[in-house]
Coordinates of C-alpha atoms in Angstrom, one line a residue:
X1 CA -19.9 211.0 -161.2
X2 CA -18.4 207.9 -162.7
X3 CA -14.7 207.5 -163.3
X4 CA -13.1 206.6 -166.6
X5 CA -13.5 202.9 -167.5
X6 CA -10.2 202.8 -169.3
X7 CA -8.1 203.5 -166.3
X8 CA -5.9 200.7 -165.1
X9 CA -6.0 199.5 -161.5
X10 CA -3.7 201.5 -159.3
X11 CA -3.0 198.5 -157.1
X12 CA -4.5 195.3 -155.9
X13 CA -5.1 194.7 -152.2
X14 CA -7.0 191.9 -150.5
X15 CA -8.8 193.3 -147.5
X16 CA -10.5 190.0 -146.7
X17 CA -14.0 191.4 -146.8
X18 CA -17.0 189.3 -147.7
X19 CA -19.5 192.0 -148.3
X20 CA -19.7 195.8 -148.5
X21 CA -19.7 197.2 -145.0
X22 CA -22.7 199.2 -143.9
X23 CA -22.4 202.9 -144.3
X24 CA -21.8 204.4 -140.8
X25 CA -23.4 207.6 -139.6
X26 CA -20.0 209.3 -140.0
X27 CA -18.9 210.6 -143.3
X28 CA -16.7 208.3 -145.4
X29 CA -13.3 208.7 -146.8
X30 CA -13.2 207.3 -150.3
X31 CA -10.3 205.2 -151.6
X32 CA -10.2 203.6 -155.0
X33 CA -8.5 200.3 -155.4
X34 CA -9.7 199.6 -158.9
X35 CA -11.1 202.5 -161.0
X36 CA -13.0 200.0 -163.3
X37 CA -15.4 199.5 -160.4
X38 CA -17.6 201.8 -158.4
X39 CA -15.9 203.8 -155.6
X40 CA -15.8 201.8 -152.3
X41 CA -16.5 203.8 -149.2
X42 CA -14.3 203.0 -146.2
X43 CA -14.8 204.8 -142.9
X44 CA -11.8 205.7 -140.8
X45 CA -12.7 203.1 -138.2
X46 CA -13.1 200.4 -140.8
X47 CA -9.8 201.4 -142.5
X48 CA -8.0 201.3 -139.2
X49 CA -9.3 197.8 -138.4
X50 CA -8.5 196.4 -141.9
X51 CA -5.0 198.0 -142.3
X52 CA -4.0 196.6 -138.9
X53 CA -3.3 193.2 -140.5
X54 CA -1.0 194.7 -143.1
X55 CA 2.8 194.7 -142.6
X56 CA 2.9 198.5 -143.0
X57 CA 0.3 201.2 -142.6
X58 CA -1.6 202.1 -145.8
X59 CA -1.1 205.8 -145.4
X60 CA 2.5 206.9 -145.0
X61 CA 4.6 209.7 -146.4
X62 CA 6.8 209.0 -149.3
X63 CA 6.1 206.3 -151.9
X64 CA 3.2 204.7 -150.1
X65 CA 1.3 208.0 -149.9
X66 CA 1.3 208.2 -153.7
X67 CA -1.3 205.5 -153.7
X68 CA -3.7 207.7 -151.7
X69 CA -2.9 210.9 -153.6
X70 CA -3.0 209.3 -157.1
X71 CA -6.2 207.4 -156.2
X72 CA -7.9 210.6 -155.1
X73 CA -6.7 212.5 -158.2
X74 CA -8.3 209.8 -160.4
X75 CA -11.6 210.7 -158.9
X76 CA -10.9 214.4 -158.7
X77 CA -13.3 215.1 -161.6
X78 CA -16.2 213.8 -159.6
X79 CA -18.3 215.9 -157.2
X80 CA -17.5 213.5 -154.4
X81 CA -13.9 214.4 -154.6
X82 CA -14.7 218.0 -153.5
X83 CA -15.5 216.7 -150.0
X84 CA -13.0 213.8 -150.0
X85 CA -10.6 215.4 -147.5
X86 CA -13.0 217.7 -145.8
X87 CA -15.4 214.8 -144.9
X88 CA -12.6 213.0 -143.2
X89 CA -11.5 216.2 -141.4
X90 CA -15.0 216.8 -140.2
X91 CA -14.9 213.5 -138.3
X92 CA -11.4 214.0 -136.8
X93 CA -11.0 212.5 -133.4
X94 CA -9.8 215.1 -130.9
X95 CA -9.7 215.8 -127.2
X96 CA -11.0 219.2 -125.9
X97 CA -7.9 219.5 -123.7
X98 CA -5.7 219.7 -126.8
X99 CA -7.7 222.5 -128.4
X100 CA -7.9 224.8 -125.4
X101 CA -4.5 226.6 -125.7
X102 CA -4.5 227.0 -129.5
X103 CA -7.9 228.7 -129.0
X104 CA -7.2 230.6 -125.7
X105 CA -4.1 232.7 -126.6
X106 CA -5.4 233.9 -130.0
X107 CA -8.8 234.6 -128.3
X108 CA -7.0 236.9 -125.8
X109 CA -6.5 239.3 -128.7
X110 CA -10.2 239.5 -129.0
X111 CA -10.5 239.9 -125.2
X112 CA -8.2 242.9 -125.4
X113 CA -10.3 244.5 -128.1
X114 CA -13.4 244.1 -126.0
X115 CA -11.5 245.4 -122.9
X116 CA -10.8 248.6 -124.8
X117 CA -14.5 249.0 -125.5
X118 CA -15.5 248.5 -121.9
X119 CA -12.7 250.5 -120.4
X120 CA -13.4 253.4 -122.8
X121 CA -17.0 253.6 -121.6
X122 CA -15.8 254.5 -118.1
X123 CA -12.6 256.3 -119.2
X124 CA -14.6 258.9 -121.1
X125 CA -16.5 259.8 -117.9
X126 CA -13.3 259.9 -115.8
X127 CA -11.3 261.8 -118.4
X128 CA -13.8 264.6 -118.7
X129 CA -14.4 265.1 -115.0
X130 CA -12.8 268.2 -113.4
X131 CA -12.5 266.3 -110.1
X132 CA -11.5 262.8 -111.4
X133 CA -9.4 263.3 -114.5
X134 CA -6.3 264.4 -112.7
X135 CA -5.4 266.6 -115.7
X136 CA -5.6 270.2 -116.7
X137 CA -6.9 269.3 -120.2
X138 CA -10.1 267.6 -119.1
X139 CA -12.4 270.0 -120.9
X140 CA -12.5 268.1 -124.2
X141 CA -14.5 269.2 -127.2
X142 CA -16.8 266.7 -128.9
X143 CA -14.2 266.2 -131.7
X144 CA -11.4 265.6 -129.2
X145 CA -13.5 263.2 -127.3
X146 CA -14.4 261.4 -130.6
X147 CA -10.7 261.1 -131.3
X148 CA -9.9 259.6 -127.9
X149 CA -12.8 257.1 -128.2
X150 CA -12.1 256.2 -131.9
X151 CA -8.3 256.5 -131.7
X152 CA -7.8 252.7 -131.3
X153 CA -10.2 252.1 -134.1
X154 CA -8.3 254.3 -136.5
X155 CA -5.2 252.3 -135.4
X156 CA -7.0 249.1 -136.1
X157 CA -7.9 250.5 -139.5
X158 CA -4.3 251.3 -140.3
X159 CA -3.2 247.9 -138.9
X160 CA -5.6 246.2 -141.3
X161 CA -4.2 248.2 -144.2
X162 CA -0.6 247.3 -143.1
X163 CA -1.3 243.6 -142.7
X164 CA -3.1 243.2 -146.1
X165 CA 0.1 242.8 -148.2
X166 CA 2.1 240.9 -145.6
X167 CA -0.5 238.6 -144.0
X168 CA 0.6 235.5 -145.8
X169 CA 4.3 236.3 -145.3
X170 CA 4.0 236.9 -141.6
X171 CA 1.8 233.9 -140.9
X172 CA -0.9 233.8 -138.2
X173 CA 1.4 233.1 -135.3
X174 CA 3.8 235.9 -135.9
X175 CA 1.0 238.3 -136.7
X176 CA -0.5 237.6 -133.2
X177 CA 2.9 237.9 -131.5
X178 CA 3.3 241.4 -133.2
X179 CA -0.3 242.3 -132.0
X180 CA 0.6 241.4 -128.4
X181 CA 3.7 243.7 -128.5
X182 CA 1.6 246.6 -129.9
X183 CA -1.0 246.0 -127.2
X184 CA 1.6 246.3 -124.5
X185 CA 3.1 249.5 -125.9
X186 CA -0.2 251.1 -126.6
X187 CA -1.6 250.4 -123.2
X188 CA 1.4 251.7 -121.3
X189 CA 1.8 254.8 -123.4
X190 CA -1.9 255.6 -122.9
X191 CA -1.7 255.0 -119.2
X192 CA 1.3 257.3 -118.7
X193 CA 0.3 260.0 -121.2
X194 CA 1.1 263.5 -120.0
X195 CA -1.1 265.2 -122.6
X196 CA -3.8 264.6 -125.2
X197 CA -1.3 264.2 -128.0
X198 CA 0.6 261.3 -126.4
X199 CA -2.7 259.8 -125.3
X200 CA -3.8 259.6 -128.9
X201 CA -0.5 258.1 -130.0
X202 CA -1.0 255.3 -127.4
X203 CA -4.6 254.8 -128.6
X204 CA -3.3 254.5 -132.1
X205 CA -0.6 251.9 -131.2
X206 CA -3.1 249.9 -129.2
X207 CA -5.4 250.0 -132.3
X208 CA -2.6 248.6 -134.5
X209 CA -2.6 245.6 -132.2
X210 CA -6.4 245.3 -132.5
X211 CA -6.2 245.3 -136.3
X212 CA -3.6 242.5 -136.4
X213 CA -5.2 240.4 -133.6
X214 CA -8.7 240.6 -135.2
X215 CA -7.2 239.4 -138.5
X216 CA -4.8 236.8 -137.2
X217 CA -7.0 235.4 -134.4
X218 CA -9.9 234.0 -136.4
X219 CA -7.5 232.7 -139.1
X220 CA -5.4 230.8 -136.6
X221 CA -8.4 229.3 -134.8
X222 CA -10.2 228.4 -138.0
X223 CA -7.0 226.8 -139.5
X224 CA -6.0 224.8 -136.5
X225 CA -9.2 223.6 -134.9
X226 CA -11.1 220.5 -135.9
X227 CA -13.8 221.4 -138.5
X228 CA -16.7 220.0 -136.5
X229 CA -16.2 222.6 -133.7
X230 CA -15.0 225.5 -135.8
X231 CA -18.2 227.4 -135.4
X232 CA -18.2 226.9 -131.7
X233 CA -14.6 228.0 -131.2
X234 CA -14.8 231.1 -133.4
X235 CA -18.0 232.0 -131.6
X236 CA -16.3 231.5 -128.3
X237 CA -13.7 234.0 -129.5
X238 CA -16.6 236.5 -129.6
X239 CA -17.4 235.4 -126.1
X240 CA -13.9 236.5 -125.2
X241 CA -14.5 239.9 -126.7
X242 CA -17.6 240.2 -124.5
X243 CA -15.6 239.0 -121.5
X244 CA -13.2 241.8 -122.3
X245 CA -16.0 244.3 -122.4
X246 CA -17.3 243.1 -119.1
X247 CA -13.8 243.2 -117.6
X248 CA -13.5 246.8 -118.9
X249 CA -16.9 247.7 -117.3
X250 CA -15.8 246.1 -114.0
X251 CA -12.5 248.0 -113.9
X252 CA -14.3 251.2 -114.8
X253 CA -16.8 250.8 -112.0
X254 CA -14.0 250.2 -109.5
X255 CA -11.8 253.0 -110.6
X256 CA -14.4 255.6 -111.6
X257 CA -14.1 257.5 -108.3
X258 CA -10.3 257.4 -108.3
X259 CA -8.4 260.5 -109.4
X260 CA -6.8 259.6 -112.8
X261 CA -8.8 256.4 -112.8
X262 CA -8.8 256.3 -116.6
X263 CA -5.1 255.6 -116.5
X264 CA -5.7 252.4 -114.6
X265 CA -8.5 251.5 -116.9
X266 CA -6.3 251.6 -120.0
X267 CA -3.1 250.4 -118.3
X268 CA -4.4 247.0 -117.2
X269 CA -4.5 245.8 -120.8
X270 CA -0.7 245.6 -120.8
X271 CA -0.6 242.7 -118.4
X272 CA -3.2 240.7 -120.4
X273 CA -1.3 241.4 -123.6
X274 CA 1.9 240.0 -122.0
X275 CA 0.1 236.7 -121.3
X276 CA -1.1 236.6 -124.9
X277 CA 2.4 237.1 -126.2
X278 CA 4.0 234.4 -124.1
X279 CA 1.2 232.0 -125.0
X280 CA 1.5 232.6 -128.7
X281 CA 5.3 232.1 -128.4
X282 CA 4.7 228.6 -127.1
X283 CA 2.3 227.6 -130.0
X284 CA 3.4 226.4 -133.4
X285 CA 2.5 228.0 -136.7
X286 CA -0.8 227.1 -138.4
X287 CA -0.3 223.8 -140.4
X288 CA -2.6 225.0 -143.2
X289 CA -0.5 228.2 -143.5
X290 CA 2.7 226.1 -143.8
X291 CA 1.1 224.0 -146.5
X292 CA -0.1 227.2 -148.3
X293 CA 3.4 228.5 -148.3
X294 CA 4.5 225.1 -149.7
X295 CA 2.1 225.2 -152.7
X296 CA 3.0 228.9 -153.3
X297 CA 6.6 227.7 -153.9
X298 CA 8.1 229.5 -150.9
X299 CA 10.3 226.6 -149.9
X300 CA 10.8 222.9 -150.1
X301 CA 7.5 221.0 -150.2
X302 CA 9.0 218.2 -148.0
X303 CA 10.3 220.6 -145.4
X304 CA 7.0 222.4 -145.1
X305 CA 5.2 219.1 -144.9
X306 CA 7.4 218.0 -142.0
X307 CA 6.9 221.3 -140.3
X308 CA 3.2 221.1 -140.8
X309 CA 3.1 217.5 -139.4
X310 CA 5.1 218.6 -136.3
X311 CA 2.8 221.6 -135.8
X312 CA -0.3 219.5 -136.1
X313 CA 1.1 216.9 -133.7
X314 CA 1.8 219.6 -131.1
X315 CA -1.6 221.2 -131.6
X316 CA -3.4 217.9 -131.0
X317 CA -1.1 216.8 -128.1
X318 CA 0.3 213.8 -130.0
X319 CA 3.9 212.6 -130.2
X320 CA 6.0 214.6 -132.8
X321 CA 5.5 213.4 -136.3
X322 CA 2.9 210.7 -135.5
X323 CA 1.3 208.8 -138.3
X324 CA -2.2 210.2 -137.7
X325 CA -0.9 213.7 -138.2
X326 CA 1.1 212.6 -141.3
X327 CA -2.1 211.2 -142.8
X328 CA -4.1 214.4 -142.0
X329 CA -1.4 216.6 -143.5
X330 CA -1.3 214.5 -146.7
X331 CA -5.1 214.9 -147.0
X332 CA -5.0 218.6 -146.2
X333 CA -2.2 219.2 -148.7
X334 CA -4.3 217.6 -151.4
X335 CA -7.2 219.9 -150.5
X336 CA -5.0 223.0 -150.5
X337 CA -3.6 222.0 -153.9
X338 CA -7.0 221.5 -155.3
X339 CA -8.3 224.8 -153.9
X340 CA -5.1 226.7 -154.9
X341 CA -5.2 225.9 -158.6
X342 CA -2.4 228.2 -159.7
X343 CA 0.5 227.1 -157.6
X344 CA 2.9 229.6 -159.1
X345 CA 1.6 232.8 -157.6
X346 CA -0.3 234.2 -154.7
X347 CA -3.7 235.8 -155.1
X348 CA -3.3 239.4 -156.3
X349 CA -5.1 242.4 -154.9
X350 CA -7.6 242.6 -157.7
X351 CA -8.4 238.9 -157.5
X352 CA -10.3 239.5 -154.3
X353 CA -12.8 241.4 -156.4
X354 CA -13.3 238.7 -159.0
X355 CA -15.5 235.6 -159.3
X356 CA -15.9 233.5 -156.2
X357 CA -13.6 235.9 -154.2
X358 CA -15.9 238.8 -155.0
X359 CA -19.0 236.8 -153.8
X360 CA -17.1 235.9 -150.6
X361 CA -16.1 239.6 -150.0
X362 CA -19.7 240.8 -150.6
X363 CA -21.0 238.3 -148.0
X364 CA -18.2 238.8 -145.4
X365 CA -17.6 242.5 -146.0
X366 CA -21.3 243.2 -146.0
X367 CA -21.8 241.5 -142.7
X368 CA -19.0 243.3 -140.9
X369 CA -20.1 246.6 -142.5
X370 CA -23.7 246.3 -141.2
X371 CA -22.3 245.0 -137.9
X372 CA -20.9 248.5 -137.3
X373 CA -23.2 251.0 -139.1
X374 CA -26.3 249.7 -137.2
X375 CA -24.7 251.6 -134.3
X376 CA -23.0 248.9 -132.3
X377 CA -19.8 250.9 -131.5
X378 CA -21.8 253.9 -130.5
X379 CA -24.1 251.9 -128.1
X380 CA -21.2 250.2 -126.4
X381 CA -18.6 253.0 -126.3
X382 CA -21.1 255.5 -125.1
X383 CA -23.2 253.2 -122.9
X384 CA -22.1 255.1 -119.8
X385 CA -23.2 258.5 -121.3
X386 CA -26.5 257.0 -122.6
X387 CA -27.3 255.7 -119.1
X388 CA -26.4 259.0 -117.5
X389 CA -28.9 260.7 -119.9
X390 CA -31.4 258.1 -119.0
X391 CA -31.5 259.1 -115.4
X392 CA -28.4 257.4 -113.8
X393 CA -26.7 260.7 -113.3
X394 CA -23.9 259.6 -111.0
X395 CA -20.9 258.3 -112.8
X396 CA -20.7 255.3 -110.4
X397 CA -24.4 254.5 -111.1
X398 CA -23.9 254.6 -114.8
X399 CA -20.8 252.3 -114.7
X400 CA -22.6 249.8 -112.5
X401 CA -25.5 249.5 -114.9
X402 CA -22.9 249.1 -117.7
X403 CA -21.7 246.0 -115.8
X404 CA -25.2 244.6 -115.7
X405 CA -25.4 245.1 -119.5
X406 CA -22.0 243.4 -119.9
X407 CA -23.2 240.4 -117.9
X408 CA -26.3 240.1 -120.0
X409 CA -24.2 240.4 -123.1
X410 CA -22.0 237.6 -121.9
X411 CA -25.1 235.3 -121.2
X412 CA -26.5 235.9 -124.7
X413 CA -23.2 235.2 -126.3
X414 CA -23.1 231.9 -124.5
X415 CA -26.5 231.0 -126.1
X416 CA -25.1 231.9 -129.5
X417 CA -22.0 229.7 -128.9
X418 CA -24.2 226.7 -127.9
X419 CA -26.5 227.1 -130.8
X420 CA -24.4 228.3 -133.8
X421 CA -23.5 224.7 -134.9
X422 CA -27.0 223.5 -134.2
X423 CA -29.4 226.1 -135.5
X424 CA -27.1 227.5 -138.1
X425 CA -25.9 230.9 -139.1
X426 CA -28.9 232.4 -140.9
X427 CA -31.6 231.8 -138.3
X428 CA -29.5 233.5 -135.6
X429 CA -28.7 236.4 -137.9
X430 CA -32.3 236.9 -139.0
X431 CA -33.7 236.7 -135.4
X432 CA -31.0 238.8 -133.9
X433 CA -31.0 241.7 -136.4
X434 CA -34.8 241.9 -136.1
X435 CA -34.3 242.5 -132.4
X436 CA -31.6 245.1 -133.1
X437 CA -34.1 247.1 -135.3
X438 CA -36.8 246.9 -132.6
X439 CA -34.3 248.1 -129.8
X440 CA -33.1 251.0 -131.9
X441 CA -36.7 252.1 -132.5
X442 CA -37.3 251.9 -128.7
X443 CA -34.2 254.1 -128.1
X444 CA -35.5 256.6 -130.6
X445 CA -39.0 256.6 -129.0
X446 CA -37.4 257.0 -125.5
X447 CA -35.6 260.2 -126.5
X448 CA -38.6 261.5 -128.5
X449 CA -41.6 261.0 -126.1
X450 CA -40.8 258.4 -123.4
X451 CA -38.2 260.4 -121.5
X452 CA -40.1 260.0 -118.2
X453 CA -39.5 256.2 -118.3
X454 CA -35.7 255.6 -117.9
X455 CA -36.2 251.9 -117.7
X456 CA -37.2 252.0 -121.3
X457 CA -33.7 253.0 -122.2
X458 CA -32.2 250.3 -120.1
X459 CA -34.5 247.7 -121.6
X460 CA -33.7 248.9 -125.1
X461 CA -30.0 248.6 -124.4
X462 CA -30.4 245.1 -123.0
X463 CA -32.5 244.1 -126.1
X464 CA -29.9 245.6 -128.4
X465 CA -26.9 243.9 -126.8
X466 CA -28.7 240.6 -126.5
X467 CA -29.9 240.6 -130.1
X468 CA -26.4 241.7 -131.3
X469 CA -24.7 238.9 -129.4
X470 CA -26.8 236.1 -131.0
X471 CA -26.3 237.6 -134.5
X472 CA -23.8 240.1 -135.7
X473 CA -21.4 239.7 -132.8
X474 CA -20.3 236.0 -133.3
X475 CA -21.7 235.2 -136.7
X476 CA -20.1 238.0 -138.7
X477 CA -16.5 237.1 -137.6
X478 CA -17.3 233.4 -137.9
X479 CA -18.4 233.8 -141.5
X480 CA -15.6 236.1 -142.4
X481 CA -13.1 233.4 -141.2
X482 CA -14.7 230.6 -143.2
X483 CA -16.2 232.2 -146.4
X484 CA -13.0 233.2 -148.3
X485 CA -11.3 230.7 -150.7
X486 CA -7.9 229.6 -149.5
X487 CA -6.1 231.3 -152.3
X488 CA -7.2 234.7 -151.2
X489 CA -8.2 234.0 -147.6
X490 CA -5.4 236.1 -146.0
X491 CA -6.1 239.1 -148.2
X492 CA -9.8 238.7 -148.2
X493 CA -10.0 238.7 -144.4
X494 CA -7.7 241.7 -144.3
X495 CA -10.1 243.6 -146.5
X496 CA -13.1 242.5 -144.3
X497 CA -11.3 243.6 -141.2
X498 CA -10.4 246.9 -142.9
X499 CA -14.1 247.4 -143.8
X500 CA -15.1 246.5 -140.2
X501 CA -12.7 248.9 -138.4
X502 CA -13.1 251.6 -141.1
X503 CA -16.9 251.7 -140.6
X504 CA -16.4 251.3 -136.8
X505 CA -14.1 254.3 -136.6
X506 CA -16.4 256.5 -138.7
X507 CA -19.5 255.6 -136.7
X508 CA -17.8 256.0 -133.3
X509 CA -16.2 259.3 -134.2
X510 CA -19.3 260.7 -135.8
X511 CA -21.7 259.6 -133.0
X512 CA -21.1 262.6 -130.8
X513 CA -21.2 265.3 -133.5
X514 CA -24.2 263.6 -135.2
X515 CA -26.0 263.5 -131.9
X516 CA -25.6 267.3 -131.6
X517 CA -26.7 267.8 -135.2
X518 CA -29.6 265.4 -135.5
X519 CA -30.6 264.8 -131.9
X520 CA -30.7 261.5 -130.1
X521 CA -34.1 260.4 -131.4
X522 CA -33.3 261.0 -135.0
X523 CA -29.8 259.4 -134.8
X524 CA -31.2 256.1 -133.3
X525 CA -34.0 256.2 -135.9
X526 CA -31.3 256.3 -138.6
X527 CA -29.6 253.3 -137.1
X528 CA -32.9 251.5 -137.0
X529 CA -33.4 252.1 -140.7
X530 CA -30.0 250.7 -141.5
X531 CA -30.7 247.7 -139.3
X532 CA -33.8 246.9 -141.5
X533 CA -31.6 247.3 -144.6
X534 CA -29.1 244.8 -143.1
X535 CA -31.9 242.4 -142.4
X536 CA -32.9 242.5 -146.1
X537 CA -29.2 241.9 -147.1
X538 CA -29.0 238.8 -144.8
X539 CA -32.2 237.3 -146.2
X540 CA -31.2 237.8 -149.8
X541 CA -27.4 237.3 -149.9
X542 CA -26.0 235.5 -146.9
X543 CA -25.8 231.6 -147.3
X544 CA -25.9 228.9 -144.6
X545 CA -22.4 227.4 -143.9
X546 CA -23.3 225.1 -141.0
X547 CA -21.7 221.7 -141.1
X548 CA -19.5 222.5 -144.1
X549 CA -15.7 222.4 -144.1
X550 CA -13.6 225.3 -145.4
X551 CA -13.0 223.5 -148.7
X552 CA -16.7 222.5 -149.1
X553 CA -17.8 226.2 -148.6
X554 CA -15.5 227.1 -151.4
X555 CA -16.7 224.4 -153.8
X556 CA -20.4 224.3 -153.0
X557 CA -21.3 227.9 -152.1
X558 CA -18.9 230.2 -153.9
X559 CA -18.9 228.4 -157.3

């Protein structure tokens, strides 16, 4: 789109070029020295070489930066301006060593969520055993067992409700610090519970931590990592959830024959949460969140810019306040201002259900809803019980096969991590959900007329977890973290997390009573029908976001 021909030149610079440089394979950052002419593309490498001969850098904070911002605003009416900043961000130079810690400590929040799933699989066997529980209240009803298993999920649900109105106030870092504290308290109370009531309180507190961690973790990673590896890192966070499940299975298999082994299974989470809390304490706030607070008018713009620059410098392992970080913060501030059109107020509750925000919520919320109601929490939380019914009657045998399933789950997640930024989101979702539907049909067939072949149940479980880990597992949380517009991102993700844990808690709690009511074969048949419905949703509604920055997703997909 052409610029207005009546605009006067912003400034005149002689860059001593003889001809227009060839367009590189990398995306270009556009600067406009004279708006009476066509835009002149300059790559970062070219700009760096040319500005080296000037007495001062071209991009600085203060007066000099007005050149960049004003020049970009002159072109803001064009389609190219939508990707102006994001294109540069996509090509950001970084070292992998500098992104490890900002990813690792938020990802531990996901590991602790996964650990709860894996540990609960063994703890439900230990807790109900007259010989192994170490309690006098081991004879739990199906409703009481459902409350123990889903107690952390109800806590996560309440945590999601709690964080909704205060997410942008707390910020991603403080949210994760709070989650770590809740994890520690919940794990310790559960481990030392003298009765069922205190046990449920501990499960609820631990769940509060899950709710905050699963909201703040994807946000912090998405807002602090380079755009070109965002898909990989957020998918790696799913890998940490799987590592947590596997760790829970391992601890369960080692402690299953110990009296009161379920206490050790739950209590170990406190030590991991302590590492998470100390790690988050050492990290800076999200630079994007700091700039968001600035454009919301929550403080001095200059102060927030300085804090954001310092935070980005620390995240990238650069000297405090370095010029590269200053330039990136200026560019990001422009994109935040462009995306956050109304600078006077934050997105309201109802705004999430309007226009582009509603479209984002349908996509993100729909994915995390189907992620749960296709039976995922039931298959994982009750893996030990399913395996016992499949012929592995000894508790130790069931927990050992659970470990095998956890290892396979880890391997399949690794495949998804390696391919998510290559193949894209939609192909992995379509292929994986198709596998989920087939595996659920196999489980139904096993309970209906293939009961003499226990390996069918094991194969179906392996197919289920493998298909889940290349589709719903990593892709749902990835798309939730990237699909919402910046104005309502905090609240939108809160609602998506709320939807996820709400449906997770309902399915997990209802699994045992529904199994008694419908029978195993009909329950898994119901899950298979829902999986087919979710496949239709993906084909018709879910877009491809591979290779797009957060700002490009908002401008090109949601509008």
